[in-house]
CSV table of C-alpha atoms and ligand atoms in Angstrom, one decimal:
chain,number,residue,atom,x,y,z
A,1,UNK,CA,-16.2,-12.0,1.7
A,2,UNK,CA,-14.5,-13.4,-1.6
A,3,UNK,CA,-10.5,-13.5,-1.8
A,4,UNK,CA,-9.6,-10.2,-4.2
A,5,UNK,CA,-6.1,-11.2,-3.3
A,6,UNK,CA,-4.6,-14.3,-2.4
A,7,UNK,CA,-1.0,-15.9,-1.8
A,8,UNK,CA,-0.7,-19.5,-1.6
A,9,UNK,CA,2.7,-21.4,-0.4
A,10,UNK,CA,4.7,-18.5,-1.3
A,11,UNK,CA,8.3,-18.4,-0.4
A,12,UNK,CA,11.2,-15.8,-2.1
A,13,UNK,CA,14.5,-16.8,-2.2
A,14,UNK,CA,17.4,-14.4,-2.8
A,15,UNK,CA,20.4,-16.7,-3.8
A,16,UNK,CA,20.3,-19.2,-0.5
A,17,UNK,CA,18.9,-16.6,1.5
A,18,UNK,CA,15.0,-17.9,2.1
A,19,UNK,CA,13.2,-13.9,2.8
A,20,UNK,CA,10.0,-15.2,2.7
A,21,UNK,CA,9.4,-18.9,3.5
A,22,UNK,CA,5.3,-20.5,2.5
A,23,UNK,CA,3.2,-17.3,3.3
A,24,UNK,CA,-0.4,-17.8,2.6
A,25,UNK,CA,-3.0,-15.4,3.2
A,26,UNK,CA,-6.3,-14.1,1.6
A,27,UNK,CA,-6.7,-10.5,0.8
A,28,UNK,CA,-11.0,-10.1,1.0
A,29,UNK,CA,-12.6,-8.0,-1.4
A,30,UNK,CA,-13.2,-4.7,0.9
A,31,UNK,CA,-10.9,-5.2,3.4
A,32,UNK,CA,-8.4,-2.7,5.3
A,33,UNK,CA,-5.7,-5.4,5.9
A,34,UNK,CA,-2.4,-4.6,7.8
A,35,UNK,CA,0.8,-5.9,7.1
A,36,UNK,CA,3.0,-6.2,10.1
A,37,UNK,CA,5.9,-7.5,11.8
A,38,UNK,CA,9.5,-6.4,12.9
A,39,UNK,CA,12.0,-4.8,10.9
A,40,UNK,CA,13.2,-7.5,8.0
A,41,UNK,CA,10.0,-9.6,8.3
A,42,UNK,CA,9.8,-9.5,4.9
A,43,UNK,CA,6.8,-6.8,4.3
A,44,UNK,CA,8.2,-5.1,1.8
A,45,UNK,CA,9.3,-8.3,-0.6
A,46,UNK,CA,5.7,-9.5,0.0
A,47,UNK,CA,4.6,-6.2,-1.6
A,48,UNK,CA,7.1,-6.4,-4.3
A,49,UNK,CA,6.3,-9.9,-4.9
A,50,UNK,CA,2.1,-8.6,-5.5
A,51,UNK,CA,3.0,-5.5,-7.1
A,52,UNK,CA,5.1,-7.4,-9.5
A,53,UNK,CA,8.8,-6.1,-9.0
A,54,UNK,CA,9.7,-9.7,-7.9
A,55,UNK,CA,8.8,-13.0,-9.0
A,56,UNK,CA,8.2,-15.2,-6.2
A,57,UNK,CA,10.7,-18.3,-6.2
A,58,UNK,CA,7.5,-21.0,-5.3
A,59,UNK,CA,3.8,-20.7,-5.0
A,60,UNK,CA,0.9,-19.0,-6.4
A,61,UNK,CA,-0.4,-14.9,-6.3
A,62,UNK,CA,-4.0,-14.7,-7.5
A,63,UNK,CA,-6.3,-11.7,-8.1
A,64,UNK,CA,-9.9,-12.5,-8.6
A,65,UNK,CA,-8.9,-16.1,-8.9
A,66,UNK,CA,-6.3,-15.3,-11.6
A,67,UNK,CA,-2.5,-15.8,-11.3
A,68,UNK,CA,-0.6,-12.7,-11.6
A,69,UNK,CA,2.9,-14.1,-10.8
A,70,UNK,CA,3.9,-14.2,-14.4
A,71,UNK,CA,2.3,-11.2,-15.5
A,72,UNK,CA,4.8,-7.8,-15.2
A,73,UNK,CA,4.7,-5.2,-13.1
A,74,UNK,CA,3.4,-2.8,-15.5
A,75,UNK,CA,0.0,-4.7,-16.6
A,76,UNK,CA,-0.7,-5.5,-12.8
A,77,UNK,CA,-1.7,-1.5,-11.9
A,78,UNK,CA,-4.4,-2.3,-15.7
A,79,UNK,CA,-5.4,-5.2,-13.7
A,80,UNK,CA,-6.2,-3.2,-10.4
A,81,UNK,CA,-3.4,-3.1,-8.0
A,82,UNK,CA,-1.6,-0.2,-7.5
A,83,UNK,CA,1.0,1.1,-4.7
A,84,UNK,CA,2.8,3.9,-3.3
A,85,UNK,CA,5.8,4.0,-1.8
A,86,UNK,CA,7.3,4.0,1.8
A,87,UNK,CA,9.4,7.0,0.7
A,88,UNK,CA,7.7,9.7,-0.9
A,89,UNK,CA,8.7,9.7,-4.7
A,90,UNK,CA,6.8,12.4,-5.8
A,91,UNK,CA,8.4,15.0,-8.6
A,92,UNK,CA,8.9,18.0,-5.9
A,93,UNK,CA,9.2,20.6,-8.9
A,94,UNK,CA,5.8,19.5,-10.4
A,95,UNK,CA,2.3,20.9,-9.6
A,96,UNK,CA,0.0,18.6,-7.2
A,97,UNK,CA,-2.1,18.3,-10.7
A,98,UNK,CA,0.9,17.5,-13.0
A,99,UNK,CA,2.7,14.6,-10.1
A,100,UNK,CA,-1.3,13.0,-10.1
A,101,UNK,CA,-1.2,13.5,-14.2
A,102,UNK,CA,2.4,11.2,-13.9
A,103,UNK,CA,0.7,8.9,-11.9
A,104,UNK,CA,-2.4,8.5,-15.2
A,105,UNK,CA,0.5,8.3,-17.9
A,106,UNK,CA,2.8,5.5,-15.4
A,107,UNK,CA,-0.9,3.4,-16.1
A,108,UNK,CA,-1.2,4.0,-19.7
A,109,UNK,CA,2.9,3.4,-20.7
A,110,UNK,CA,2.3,4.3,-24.5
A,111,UNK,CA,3.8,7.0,-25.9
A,112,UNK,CA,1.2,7.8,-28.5
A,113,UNK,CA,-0.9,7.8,-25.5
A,114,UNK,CA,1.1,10.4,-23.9
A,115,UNK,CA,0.9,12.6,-26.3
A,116,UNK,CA,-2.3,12.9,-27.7
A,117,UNK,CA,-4.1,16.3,-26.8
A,118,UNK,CA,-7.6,14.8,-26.6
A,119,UNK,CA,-6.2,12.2,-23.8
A,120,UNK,CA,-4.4,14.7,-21.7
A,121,UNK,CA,-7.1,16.7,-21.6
A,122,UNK,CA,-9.0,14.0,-20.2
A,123,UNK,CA,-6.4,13.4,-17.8
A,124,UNK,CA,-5.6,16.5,-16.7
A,125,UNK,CA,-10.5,16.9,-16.0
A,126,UNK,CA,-10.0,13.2,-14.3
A,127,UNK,CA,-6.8,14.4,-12.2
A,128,UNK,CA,-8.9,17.1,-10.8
A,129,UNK,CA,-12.0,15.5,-10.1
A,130,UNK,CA,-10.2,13.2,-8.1
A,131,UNK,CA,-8.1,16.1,-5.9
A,132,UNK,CA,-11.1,17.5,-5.7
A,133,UNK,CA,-13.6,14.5,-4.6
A,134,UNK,CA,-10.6,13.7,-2.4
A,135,UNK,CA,-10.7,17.6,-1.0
A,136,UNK,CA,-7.5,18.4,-2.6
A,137,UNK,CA,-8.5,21.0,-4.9
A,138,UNK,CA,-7.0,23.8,-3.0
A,139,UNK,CA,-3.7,22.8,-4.2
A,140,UNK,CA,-3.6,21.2,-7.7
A,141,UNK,CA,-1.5,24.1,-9.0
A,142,UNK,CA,0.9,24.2,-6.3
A,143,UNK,CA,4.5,23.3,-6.4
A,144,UNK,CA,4.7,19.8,-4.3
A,145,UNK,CA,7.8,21.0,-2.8
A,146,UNK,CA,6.0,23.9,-1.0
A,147,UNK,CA,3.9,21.8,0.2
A,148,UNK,CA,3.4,20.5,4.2
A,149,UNK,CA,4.5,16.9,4.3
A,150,UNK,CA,0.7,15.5,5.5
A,151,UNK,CA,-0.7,16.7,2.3
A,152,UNK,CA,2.3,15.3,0.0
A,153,UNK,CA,1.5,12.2,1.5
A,154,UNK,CA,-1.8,12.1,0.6
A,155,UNK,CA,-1.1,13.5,-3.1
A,156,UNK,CA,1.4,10.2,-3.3
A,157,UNK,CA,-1.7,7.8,-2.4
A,158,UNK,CA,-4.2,10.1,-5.0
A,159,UNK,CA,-1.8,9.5,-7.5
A,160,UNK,CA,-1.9,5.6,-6.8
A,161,UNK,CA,-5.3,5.9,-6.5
A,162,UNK,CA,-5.9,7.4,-10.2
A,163,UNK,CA,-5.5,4.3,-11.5
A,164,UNK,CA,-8.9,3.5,-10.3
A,165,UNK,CA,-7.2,0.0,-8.6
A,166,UNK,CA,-9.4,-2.4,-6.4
A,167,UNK,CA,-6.3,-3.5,-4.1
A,168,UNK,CA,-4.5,-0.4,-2.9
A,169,UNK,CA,-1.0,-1.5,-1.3
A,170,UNK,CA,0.3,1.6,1.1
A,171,UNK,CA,3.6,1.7,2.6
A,172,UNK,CA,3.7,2.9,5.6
A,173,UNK,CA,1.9,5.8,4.9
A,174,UNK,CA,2.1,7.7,8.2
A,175,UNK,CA,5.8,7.4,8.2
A,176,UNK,CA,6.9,11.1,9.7
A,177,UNK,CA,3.3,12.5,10.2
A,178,UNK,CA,2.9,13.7,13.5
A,179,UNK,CA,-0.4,13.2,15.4
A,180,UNK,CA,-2.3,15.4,13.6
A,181,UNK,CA,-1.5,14.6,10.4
A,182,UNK,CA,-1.9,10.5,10.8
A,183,UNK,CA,-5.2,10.9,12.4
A,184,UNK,CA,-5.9,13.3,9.1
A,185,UNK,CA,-4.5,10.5,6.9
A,186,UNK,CA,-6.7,8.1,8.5
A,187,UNK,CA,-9.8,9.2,8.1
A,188,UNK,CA,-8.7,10.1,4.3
A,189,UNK,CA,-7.7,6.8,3.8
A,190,UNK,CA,-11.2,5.4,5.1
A,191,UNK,CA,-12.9,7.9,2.8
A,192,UNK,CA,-11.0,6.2,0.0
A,193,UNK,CA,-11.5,2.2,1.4
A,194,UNK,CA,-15.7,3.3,1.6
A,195,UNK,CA,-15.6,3.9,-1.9
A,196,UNK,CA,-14.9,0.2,-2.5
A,197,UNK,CA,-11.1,0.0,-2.7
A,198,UNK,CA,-9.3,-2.9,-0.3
A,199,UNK,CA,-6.6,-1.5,1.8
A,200,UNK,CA,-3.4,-3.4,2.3
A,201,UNK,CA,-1.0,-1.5,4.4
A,202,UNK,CA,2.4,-2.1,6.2
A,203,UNK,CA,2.6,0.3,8.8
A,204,UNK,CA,4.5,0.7,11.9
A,205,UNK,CA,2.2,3.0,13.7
A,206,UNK,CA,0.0,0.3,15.8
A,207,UNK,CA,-2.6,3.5,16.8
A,208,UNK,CA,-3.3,3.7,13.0
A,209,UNK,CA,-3.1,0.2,12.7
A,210,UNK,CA,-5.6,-0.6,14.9
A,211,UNK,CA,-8.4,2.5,14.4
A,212,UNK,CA,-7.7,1.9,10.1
A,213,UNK,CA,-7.7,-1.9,10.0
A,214,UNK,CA,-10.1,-4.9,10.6
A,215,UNK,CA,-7.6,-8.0,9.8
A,216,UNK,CA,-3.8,-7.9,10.4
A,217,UNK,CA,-1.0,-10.4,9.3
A,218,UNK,CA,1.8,-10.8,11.2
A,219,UNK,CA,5.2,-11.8,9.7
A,220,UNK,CA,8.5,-12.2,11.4
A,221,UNK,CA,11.1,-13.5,9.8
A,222,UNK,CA,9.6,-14.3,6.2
A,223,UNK,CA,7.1,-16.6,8.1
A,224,UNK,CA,3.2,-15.6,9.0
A,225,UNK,CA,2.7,-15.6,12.7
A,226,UNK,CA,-0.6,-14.3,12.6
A,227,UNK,CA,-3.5,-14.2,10.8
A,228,UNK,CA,-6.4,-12.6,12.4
A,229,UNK,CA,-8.6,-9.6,13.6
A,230,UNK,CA,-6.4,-6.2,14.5
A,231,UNK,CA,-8.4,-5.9,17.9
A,232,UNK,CA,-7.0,-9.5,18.8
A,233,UNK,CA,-3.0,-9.1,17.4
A,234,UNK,CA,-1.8,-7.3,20.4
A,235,UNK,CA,-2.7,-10.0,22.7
A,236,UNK,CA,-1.2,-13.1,20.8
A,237,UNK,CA,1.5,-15.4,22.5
A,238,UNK,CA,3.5,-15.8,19.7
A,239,UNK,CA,3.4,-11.7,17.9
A,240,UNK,CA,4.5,-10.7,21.7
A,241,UNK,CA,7.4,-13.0,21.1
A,242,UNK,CA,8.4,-11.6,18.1
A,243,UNK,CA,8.5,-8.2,19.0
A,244,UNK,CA,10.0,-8.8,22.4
A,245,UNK,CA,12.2,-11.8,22.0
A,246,UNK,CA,10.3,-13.7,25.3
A,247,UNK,CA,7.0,-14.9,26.0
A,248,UNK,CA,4.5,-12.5,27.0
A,249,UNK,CA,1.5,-13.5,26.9
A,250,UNK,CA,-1.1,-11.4,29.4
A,251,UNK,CA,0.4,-8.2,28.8
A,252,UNK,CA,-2.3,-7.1,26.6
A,253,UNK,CA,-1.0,-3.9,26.5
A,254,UNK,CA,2.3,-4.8,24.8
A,255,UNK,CA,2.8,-2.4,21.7
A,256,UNK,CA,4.3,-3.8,18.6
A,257,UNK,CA,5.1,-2.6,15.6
B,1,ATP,N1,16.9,-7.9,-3.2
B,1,ATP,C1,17.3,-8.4,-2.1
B,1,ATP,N2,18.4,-9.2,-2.0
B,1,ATP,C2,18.7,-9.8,-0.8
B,1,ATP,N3,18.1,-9.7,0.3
B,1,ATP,C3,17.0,-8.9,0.3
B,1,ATP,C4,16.5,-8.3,-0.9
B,1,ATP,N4,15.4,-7.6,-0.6
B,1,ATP,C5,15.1,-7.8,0.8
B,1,ATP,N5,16.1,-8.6,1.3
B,1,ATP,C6,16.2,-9.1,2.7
B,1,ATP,O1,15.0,-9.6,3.0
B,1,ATP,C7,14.6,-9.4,4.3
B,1,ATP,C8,13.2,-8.8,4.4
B,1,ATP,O2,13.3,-7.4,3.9
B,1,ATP,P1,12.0,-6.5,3.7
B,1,ATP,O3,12.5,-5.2,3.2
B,1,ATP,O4,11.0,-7.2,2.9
B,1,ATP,O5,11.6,-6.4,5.2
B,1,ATP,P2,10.5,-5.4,5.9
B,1,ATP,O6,9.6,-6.2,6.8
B,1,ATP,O7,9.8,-4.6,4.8
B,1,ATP,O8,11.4,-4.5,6.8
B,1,ATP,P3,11.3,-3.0,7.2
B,1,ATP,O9,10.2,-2.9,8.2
B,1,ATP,O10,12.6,-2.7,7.9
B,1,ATP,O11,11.0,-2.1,6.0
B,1,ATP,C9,15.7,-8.5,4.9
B,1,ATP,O12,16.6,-9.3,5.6
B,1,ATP,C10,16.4,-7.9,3.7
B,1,ATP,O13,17.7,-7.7,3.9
């Protein structure tokens, strides 16, 4: 598979503090890629630093073969990458159609686009195409706040996803879903990567993890540990260690995350 994503050398500094320290990885076209490690690895400054919020302090960020890092935020989501956050920032007083419509008018960012008729109603028959490819169209008119917290999180990733983007960055989307619901959000989130979008996901939940993702990388401390399939990240020497401080290795059952 060809790279849609990669990092080269790339390290963030925050004054003297180094948060991420030469991180490479590829992100292949297709993939459902996990982002792991302990808490303070540095997951969420690598998504920052792809999404565009932070500019990294040396190396390279290339989508398609084209580097991003000087591009903003803004004209990253037009270039296909899109996110949604670890908590839920959805407009709780708005209709599931109307937070999805916010998520259309974030992508556009031109006033004149905003308000011409023609365009939102556009928006508004794209909107509900999507809830309703996505089997959401029971509750485009409903209040979000009324809503069950499962299905707000999946109205958070539709409303990433209506920026039609070919790297989808998730962060950790099952974060207070119970059983049910993750195993719900699951196979939702595979119905989306089978229609050609790449998954990158930081996610705590190593059951998730490992029945959503083929590849994993492994941070811990700004550096990458481990690069590799998800099926073999539970059994490496040096992930064990950084979850549980000592060397483990042979206790394939380990959890981490
Ligand atoms: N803007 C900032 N200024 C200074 N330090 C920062 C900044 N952003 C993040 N950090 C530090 O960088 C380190 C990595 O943080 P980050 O949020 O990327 O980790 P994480 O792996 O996402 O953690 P968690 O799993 O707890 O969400 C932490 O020590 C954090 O305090």
């Amino acid at each position: 598979m060809t790279a849609l994503m990669s990092l080269t050398n790339v390290s963030k500094n925050f004054g003297g503090l180094a948060v991420i320290t030469d991180v490479s990885f590829d992100v292949p076209a297709g993939a459902r890629m996990a982002l792991i490690g302990p808490n303070g690895a540095g997951k969420t400054t690598i998504f920052n630093l792809i999404s565009g919020v932070y500019q990294p302090s040396a190396g390279e960020i290339r989508l398609e073969g084209q580097e991003i890092s000087a591009i903003p935020s803004r004209e990253r989501i037009g270039l296909g990458i899109a996110r949604s956050f670890q908590n839920i920032r959805l407009m709780p007083h708005l209709s599931v159609l109307e937070n999805v419509m916010l998520g259309q008018q974030a992508r556009a960012g031109n006033l004149g686009n905003m308000l011409s008729p023609l365009r939102r109603s556009r928006w508004r028959r794209e909107a509900e195409e999507l809830l309703e490819q996505m089997g959401l169209d029971t509750y485009p008119g409903e209040v979000v706040a009324t809503l069950p917290y499962g299905i707000r999180k999946k109205i958070e990733v539709v409303r990433a996803l209506v920026a039609k983007p070919k790297l989808l960055m998730l962060d950790e989307p099952a974060a207070g879903l119970n059983n049910t619901e993750t195993a719900n959000l699951k196979d939702f989130l595979m119905q989306i990567a089978a229609t050609g979008v790449t998954l990158l996901v930081v996610e705590h939940d190593m059951s998730l993890v490992r029945s959503l993702c083929d590849h994993a990388v492994v941070l811990n401390f700004g550096e990458k540990i481990y690069d590799g399939p998800t099926a073999e990240v539970q059994k490496d020497p040096d992930v064990l260690e950084a979850y549980l401080g000592t060397r483990h290795a042979g206790k394939e059952t380990t959890d981490v995350a």
